[in-house]
Short mmCIF file of C-alpha atoms and ligand atoms in Angstrom, two decimals:
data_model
loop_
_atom_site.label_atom_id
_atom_site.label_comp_id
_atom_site.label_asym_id
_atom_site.label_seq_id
_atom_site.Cartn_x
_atom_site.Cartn_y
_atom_site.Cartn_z
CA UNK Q 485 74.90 71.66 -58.27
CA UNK Q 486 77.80 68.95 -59.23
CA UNK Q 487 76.97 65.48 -60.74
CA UNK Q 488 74.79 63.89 -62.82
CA UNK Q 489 71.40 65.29 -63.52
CA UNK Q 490 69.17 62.35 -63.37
CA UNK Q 491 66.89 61.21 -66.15
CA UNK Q 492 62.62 61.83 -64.64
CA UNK Q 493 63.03 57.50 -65.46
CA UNK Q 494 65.99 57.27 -63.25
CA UNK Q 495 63.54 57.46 -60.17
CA UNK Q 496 62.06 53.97 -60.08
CA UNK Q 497 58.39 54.03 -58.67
CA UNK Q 498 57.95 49.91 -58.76
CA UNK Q 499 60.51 49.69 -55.77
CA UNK Q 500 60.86 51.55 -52.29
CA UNK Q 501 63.97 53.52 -52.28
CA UNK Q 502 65.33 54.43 -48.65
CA UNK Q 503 64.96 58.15 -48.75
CA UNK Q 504 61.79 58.30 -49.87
CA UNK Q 505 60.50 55.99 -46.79
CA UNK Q 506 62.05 58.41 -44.81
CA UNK Q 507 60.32 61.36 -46.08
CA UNK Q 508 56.85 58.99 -45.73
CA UNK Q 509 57.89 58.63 -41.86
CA UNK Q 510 58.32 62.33 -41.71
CA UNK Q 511 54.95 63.05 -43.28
CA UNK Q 512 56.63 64.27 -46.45
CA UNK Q 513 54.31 64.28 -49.82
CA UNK Q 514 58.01 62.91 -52.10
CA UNK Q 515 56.80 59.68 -52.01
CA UNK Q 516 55.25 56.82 -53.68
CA UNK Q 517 52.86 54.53 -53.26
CA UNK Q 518 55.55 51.85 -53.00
CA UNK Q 519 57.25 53.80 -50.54
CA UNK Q 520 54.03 53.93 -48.58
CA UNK Q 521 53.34 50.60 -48.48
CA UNK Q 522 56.65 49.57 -47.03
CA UNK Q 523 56.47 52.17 -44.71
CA UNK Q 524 53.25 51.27 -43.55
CA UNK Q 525 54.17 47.81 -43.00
CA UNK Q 526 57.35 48.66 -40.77
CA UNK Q 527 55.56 50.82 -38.68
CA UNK Q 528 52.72 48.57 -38.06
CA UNK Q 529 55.93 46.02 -37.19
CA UNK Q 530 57.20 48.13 -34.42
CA UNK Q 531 53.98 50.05 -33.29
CA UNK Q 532 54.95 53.34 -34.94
CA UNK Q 533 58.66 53.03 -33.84
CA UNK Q 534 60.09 53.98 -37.15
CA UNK Q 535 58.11 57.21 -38.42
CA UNK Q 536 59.08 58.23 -33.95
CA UNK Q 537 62.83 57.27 -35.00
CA UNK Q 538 62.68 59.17 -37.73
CA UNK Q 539 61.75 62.38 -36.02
CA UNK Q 540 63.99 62.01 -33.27
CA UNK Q 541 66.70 61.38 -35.57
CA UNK Q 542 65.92 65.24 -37.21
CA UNK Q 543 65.88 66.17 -33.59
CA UNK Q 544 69.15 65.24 -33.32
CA UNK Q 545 70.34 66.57 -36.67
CA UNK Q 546 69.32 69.73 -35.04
CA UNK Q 547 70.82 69.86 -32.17
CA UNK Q 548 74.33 68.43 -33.21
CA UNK Q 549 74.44 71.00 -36.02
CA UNK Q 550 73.50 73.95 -33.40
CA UNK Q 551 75.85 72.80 -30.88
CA UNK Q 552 78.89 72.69 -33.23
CA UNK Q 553 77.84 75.81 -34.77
CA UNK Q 554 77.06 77.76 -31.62
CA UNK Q 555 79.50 76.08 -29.05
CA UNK Q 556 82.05 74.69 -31.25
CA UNK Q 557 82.28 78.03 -33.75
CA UNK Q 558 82.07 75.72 -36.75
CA UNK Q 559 81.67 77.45 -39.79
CA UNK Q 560 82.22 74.87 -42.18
CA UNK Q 561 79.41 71.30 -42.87
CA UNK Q 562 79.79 68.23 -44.94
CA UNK Q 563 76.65 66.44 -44.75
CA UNK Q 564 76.25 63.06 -46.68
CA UNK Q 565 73.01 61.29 -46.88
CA UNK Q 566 71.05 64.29 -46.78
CA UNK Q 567 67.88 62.94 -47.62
CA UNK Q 568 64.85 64.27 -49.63
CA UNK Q 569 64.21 68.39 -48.17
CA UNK Q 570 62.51 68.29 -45.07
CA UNK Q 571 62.53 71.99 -43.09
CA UNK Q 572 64.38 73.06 -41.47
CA UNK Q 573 67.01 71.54 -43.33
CA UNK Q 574 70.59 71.34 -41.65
CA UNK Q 575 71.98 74.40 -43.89
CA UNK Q 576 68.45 76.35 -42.27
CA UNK Q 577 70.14 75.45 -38.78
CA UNK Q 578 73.77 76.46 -39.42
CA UNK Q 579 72.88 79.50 -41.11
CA UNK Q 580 70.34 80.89 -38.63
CA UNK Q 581 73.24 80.97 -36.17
CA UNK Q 582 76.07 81.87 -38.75
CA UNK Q 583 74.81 83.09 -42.17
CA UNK Q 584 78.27 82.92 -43.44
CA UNK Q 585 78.16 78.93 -42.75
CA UNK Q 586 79.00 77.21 -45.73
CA UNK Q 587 77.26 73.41 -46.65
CA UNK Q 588 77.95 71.00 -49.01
CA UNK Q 589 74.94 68.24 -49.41
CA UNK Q 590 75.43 64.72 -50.82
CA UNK Q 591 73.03 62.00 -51.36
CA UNK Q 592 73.32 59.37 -54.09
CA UNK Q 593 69.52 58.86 -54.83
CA UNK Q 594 68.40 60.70 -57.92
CA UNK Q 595 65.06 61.82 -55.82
CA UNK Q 596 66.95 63.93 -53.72
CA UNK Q 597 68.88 65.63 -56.62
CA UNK Q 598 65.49 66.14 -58.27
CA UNK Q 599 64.42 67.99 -55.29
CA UNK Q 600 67.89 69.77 -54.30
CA UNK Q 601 66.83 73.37 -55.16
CA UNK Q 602 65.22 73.13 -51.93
CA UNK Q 603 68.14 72.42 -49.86
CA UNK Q 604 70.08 75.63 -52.51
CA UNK Q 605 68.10 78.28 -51.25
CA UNK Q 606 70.44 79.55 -48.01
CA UNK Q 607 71.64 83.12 -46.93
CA UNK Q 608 73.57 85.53 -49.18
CA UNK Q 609 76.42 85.55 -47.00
CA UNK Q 610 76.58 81.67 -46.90
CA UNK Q 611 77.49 79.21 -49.13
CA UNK Q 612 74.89 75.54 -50.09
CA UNK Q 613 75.54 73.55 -52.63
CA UNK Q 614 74.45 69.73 -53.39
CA UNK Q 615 76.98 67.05 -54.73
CA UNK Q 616 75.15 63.62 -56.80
CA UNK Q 617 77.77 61.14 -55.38
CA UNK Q 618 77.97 58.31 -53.48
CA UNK Q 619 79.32 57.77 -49.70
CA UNK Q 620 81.47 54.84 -51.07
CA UNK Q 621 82.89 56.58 -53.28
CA UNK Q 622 84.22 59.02 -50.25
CA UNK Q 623 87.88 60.67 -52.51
CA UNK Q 624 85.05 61.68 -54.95
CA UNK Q 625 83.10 63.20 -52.52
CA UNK Q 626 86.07 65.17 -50.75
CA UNK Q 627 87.51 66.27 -54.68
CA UNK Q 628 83.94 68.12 -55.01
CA UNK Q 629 83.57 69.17 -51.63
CA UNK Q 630 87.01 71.09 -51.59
CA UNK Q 631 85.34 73.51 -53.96
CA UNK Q 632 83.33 74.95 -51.55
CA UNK Q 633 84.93 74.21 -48.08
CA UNK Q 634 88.02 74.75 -47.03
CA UNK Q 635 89.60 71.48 -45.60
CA UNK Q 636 92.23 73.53 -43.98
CA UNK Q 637 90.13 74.89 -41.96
CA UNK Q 638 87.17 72.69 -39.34
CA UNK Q 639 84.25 71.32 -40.70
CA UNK Q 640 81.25 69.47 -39.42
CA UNK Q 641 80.76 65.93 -41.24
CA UNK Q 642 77.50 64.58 -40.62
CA UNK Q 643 76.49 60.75 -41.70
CA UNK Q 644 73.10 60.77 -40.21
CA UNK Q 645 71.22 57.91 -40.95
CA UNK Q 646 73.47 56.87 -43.54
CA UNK Q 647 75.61 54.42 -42.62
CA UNK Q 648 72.98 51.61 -41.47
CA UNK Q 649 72.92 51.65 -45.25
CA UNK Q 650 76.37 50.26 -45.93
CA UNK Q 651 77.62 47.07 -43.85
CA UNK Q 652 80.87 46.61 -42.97
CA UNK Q 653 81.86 44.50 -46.21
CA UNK Q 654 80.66 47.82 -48.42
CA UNK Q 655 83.36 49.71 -47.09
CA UNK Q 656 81.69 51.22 -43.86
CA UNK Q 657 84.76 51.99 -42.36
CA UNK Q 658 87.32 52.93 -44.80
CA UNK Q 659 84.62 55.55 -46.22
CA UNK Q 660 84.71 56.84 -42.42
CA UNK Q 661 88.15 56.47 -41.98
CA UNK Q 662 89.35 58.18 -45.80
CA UNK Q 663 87.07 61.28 -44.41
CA UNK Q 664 87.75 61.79 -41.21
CA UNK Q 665 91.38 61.88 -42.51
CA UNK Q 666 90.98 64.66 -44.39
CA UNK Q 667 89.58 66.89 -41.87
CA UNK Q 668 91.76 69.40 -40.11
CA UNK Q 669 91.65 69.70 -35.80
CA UNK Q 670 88.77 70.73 -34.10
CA UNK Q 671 86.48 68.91 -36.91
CA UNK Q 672 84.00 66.93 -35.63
CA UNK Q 673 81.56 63.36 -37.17
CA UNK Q 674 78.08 63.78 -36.17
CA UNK Q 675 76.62 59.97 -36.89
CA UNK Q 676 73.69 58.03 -36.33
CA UNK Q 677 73.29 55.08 -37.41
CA UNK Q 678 70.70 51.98 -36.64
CA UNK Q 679 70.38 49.56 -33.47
CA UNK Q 680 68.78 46.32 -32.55
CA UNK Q 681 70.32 47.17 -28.77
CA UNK Q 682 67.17 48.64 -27.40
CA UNK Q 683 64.51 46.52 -28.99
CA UNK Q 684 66.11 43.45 -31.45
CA UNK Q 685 62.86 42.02 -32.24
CA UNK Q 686 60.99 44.91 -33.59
CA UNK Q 687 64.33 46.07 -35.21
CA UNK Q 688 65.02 42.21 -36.76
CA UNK Q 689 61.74 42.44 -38.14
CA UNK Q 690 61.84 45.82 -39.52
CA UNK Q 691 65.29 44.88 -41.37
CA UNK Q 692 63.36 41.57 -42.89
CA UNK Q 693 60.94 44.22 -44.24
CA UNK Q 694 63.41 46.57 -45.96
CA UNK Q 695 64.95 43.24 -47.19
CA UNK Q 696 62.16 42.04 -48.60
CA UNK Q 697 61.53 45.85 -50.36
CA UNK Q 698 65.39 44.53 -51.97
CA UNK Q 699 67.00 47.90 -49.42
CA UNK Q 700 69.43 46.22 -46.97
CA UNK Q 701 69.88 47.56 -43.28
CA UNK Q 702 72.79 47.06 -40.74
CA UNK Q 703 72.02 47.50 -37.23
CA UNK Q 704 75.00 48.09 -34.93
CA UNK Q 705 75.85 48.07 -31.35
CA UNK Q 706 76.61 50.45 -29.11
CA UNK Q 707 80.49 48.79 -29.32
CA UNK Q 708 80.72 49.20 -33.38
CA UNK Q 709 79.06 52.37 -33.20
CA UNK Q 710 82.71 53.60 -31.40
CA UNK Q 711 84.38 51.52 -33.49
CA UNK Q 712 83.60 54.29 -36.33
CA UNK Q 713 84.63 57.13 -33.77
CA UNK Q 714 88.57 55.61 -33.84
CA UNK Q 715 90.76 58.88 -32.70
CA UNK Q 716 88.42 61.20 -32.25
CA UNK Q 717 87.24 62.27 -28.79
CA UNK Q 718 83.56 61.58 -28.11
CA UNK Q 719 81.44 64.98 -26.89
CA UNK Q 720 79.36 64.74 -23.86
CA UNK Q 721 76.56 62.40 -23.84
CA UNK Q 722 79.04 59.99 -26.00
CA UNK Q 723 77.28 57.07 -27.82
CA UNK Q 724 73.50 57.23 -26.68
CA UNK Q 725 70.18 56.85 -28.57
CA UNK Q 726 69.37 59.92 -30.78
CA UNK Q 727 66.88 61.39 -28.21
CA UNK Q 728 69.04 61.03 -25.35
CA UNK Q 729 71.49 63.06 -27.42
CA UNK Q 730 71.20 66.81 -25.02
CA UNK Q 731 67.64 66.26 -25.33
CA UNK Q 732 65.18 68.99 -25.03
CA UNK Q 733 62.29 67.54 -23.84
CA UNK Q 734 61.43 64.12 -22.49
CA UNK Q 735 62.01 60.89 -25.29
CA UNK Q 736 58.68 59.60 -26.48
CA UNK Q 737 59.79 56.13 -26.25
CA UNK Q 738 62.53 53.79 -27.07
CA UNK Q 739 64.46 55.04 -30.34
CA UNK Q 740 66.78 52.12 -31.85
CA UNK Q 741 69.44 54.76 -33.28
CA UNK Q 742 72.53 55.84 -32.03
CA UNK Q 743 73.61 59.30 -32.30
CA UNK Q 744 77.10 60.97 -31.06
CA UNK Q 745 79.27 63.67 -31.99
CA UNK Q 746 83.36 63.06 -32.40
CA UNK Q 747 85.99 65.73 -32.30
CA UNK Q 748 89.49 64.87 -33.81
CA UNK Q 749 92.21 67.05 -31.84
C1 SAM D 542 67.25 57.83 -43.83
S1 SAM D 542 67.77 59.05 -44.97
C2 SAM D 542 68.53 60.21 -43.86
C3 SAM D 542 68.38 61.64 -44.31
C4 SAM D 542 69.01 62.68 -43.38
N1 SAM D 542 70.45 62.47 -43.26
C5 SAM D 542 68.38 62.64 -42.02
O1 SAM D 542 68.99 62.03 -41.13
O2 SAM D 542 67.31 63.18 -41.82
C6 SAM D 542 69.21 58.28 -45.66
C7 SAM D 542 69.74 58.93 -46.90
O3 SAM D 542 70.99 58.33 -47.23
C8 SAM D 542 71.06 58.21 -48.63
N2 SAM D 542 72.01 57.14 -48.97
C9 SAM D 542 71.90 55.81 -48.74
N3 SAM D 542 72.99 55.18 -49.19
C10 SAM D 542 73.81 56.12 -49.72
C11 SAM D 542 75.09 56.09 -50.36
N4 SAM D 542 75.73 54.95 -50.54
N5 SAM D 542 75.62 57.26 -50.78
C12 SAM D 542 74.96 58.44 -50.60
N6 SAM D 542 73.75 58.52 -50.00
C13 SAM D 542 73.18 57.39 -49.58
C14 SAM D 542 69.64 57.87 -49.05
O4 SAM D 542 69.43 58.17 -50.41
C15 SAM D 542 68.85 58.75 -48.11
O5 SAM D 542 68.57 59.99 -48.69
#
């Protein structure tokens, strides 16, 4: 593990924190009771949409980082955002269909380094290790990285559910933009990111909720979304909500995230 180790006071319990209202949606027990309450409120907002999104969203983290293992032969994942340890995590997919697969996590909130052991306990032929940084910060990021992966060689980036945390004026791009240069042919970004396309109300309403919990939230249409995908050649379905990404069985519902998978040439 690279970083900081984070002081037990580091974690702040008297405000929601964005990963750990993800792991509430997911059903996860690393959370608080601020990170309940929040959660609760947003999904009595949107009838349950968020905890659904959330699930889909892991759906799709599945099935992009099978695909590009299994179809694509990628060996090689970069996977920022990572989120508090929820099974199976995305090193648990790679490796079940290459144990050599070699993952580096990042995540910039000091629950998820308190918890990385979790995401450090892969195969013996493969490589996982966890990097404290954060996604605006992406030269860092790639400086740590490089001493596992190879960036000679492909790797899988994945910024999934990540970047609805960063708006434009943070840097959005240029963090997408500084790593997507440094990846070598037949790389590929797996992102999703947030939308008010498919339902603006309940989405508007949910991002009044975060802001009032002091997190801020970008939603993006389907047109910015490809914006982020500059040079790279989208894989079949293209931009599409996270469900509708090679789904395996039918969507439960409208999910206001877009997924998509880009491969630079
Ligand atoms: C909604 S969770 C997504 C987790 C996982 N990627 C998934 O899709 O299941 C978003 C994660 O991004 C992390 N995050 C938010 N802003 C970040 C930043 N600037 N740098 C690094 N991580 C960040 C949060 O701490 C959180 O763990």
């Amino acid at each position: 593990m690279t970083g900081t180790e984070p002081a037990a006071q580091e974690i702040d319990t008297t405000r929601p924190h964005p990963a750990r209202v993800y792991d509430w949606f997911l059903g996860g027990k690393d959370n608080y009771p601020v990170d309940e309450e929040l959660g609760r409120r947003i999904a009595a907002i949107d009838g349950g949409g968020a905890p659904r999104a959330a699930l889909a969203n892991r759906g799709f983290m599945r099935r992009t980082t099978r695909a590009l293992a299994q179809e694509a032969g990628i060996r090689q994942f970069l996977d920022i955002g990572t989120g508090i340890p929820t099974e199976p995590n995305l090193h648990q997919i790679a490796q079940s269909v290459a144990p050599d697969a070699r993952v580096v996590y990042v995540d910039n909130d000091p629950i998820v380094l308190a918890h990385a052991n979790a995401l450090l306990r892969g195969t013996a032929e493969g490589v996982t290790e966890y990097v404290q940084a954060d996604a605006r910060d992406p030269r860092a990021i790639l400086e740590q990285a490089a001493r596992v992966l190879d960036f000679g060689r492909p790797v899988a980036l994945s910024l999934i559910a990540l970047l609805h945390f960063v708006a434009d004026e943070d840097g959005a791009h240029d963090l997408v933009a500084t790593l997507v240069d440094a990846l070598a042919p037949g790389s590929c970004l797996v992102l999703s990111t947030m939308t008010a396309d498919f339902e603006p109300e309940n989405v508007q309403k949910g991002i009044a909720a975060y802001a009032a919990g002091g997190v801020t939230l970008v939603a993006r249409s389907q047109a910015e979304v490809g914006t982020f995908f500059k040079g790279l050649e989208l894989l079949e379905p293209g931009i599409v909500s996270v469900a509708d990404w090679r789904p395996e069985s039918e969507p439960d519902g409208p999910i206001s995230l877009y997924g998509a998978v880009g491969l630079k040439r």
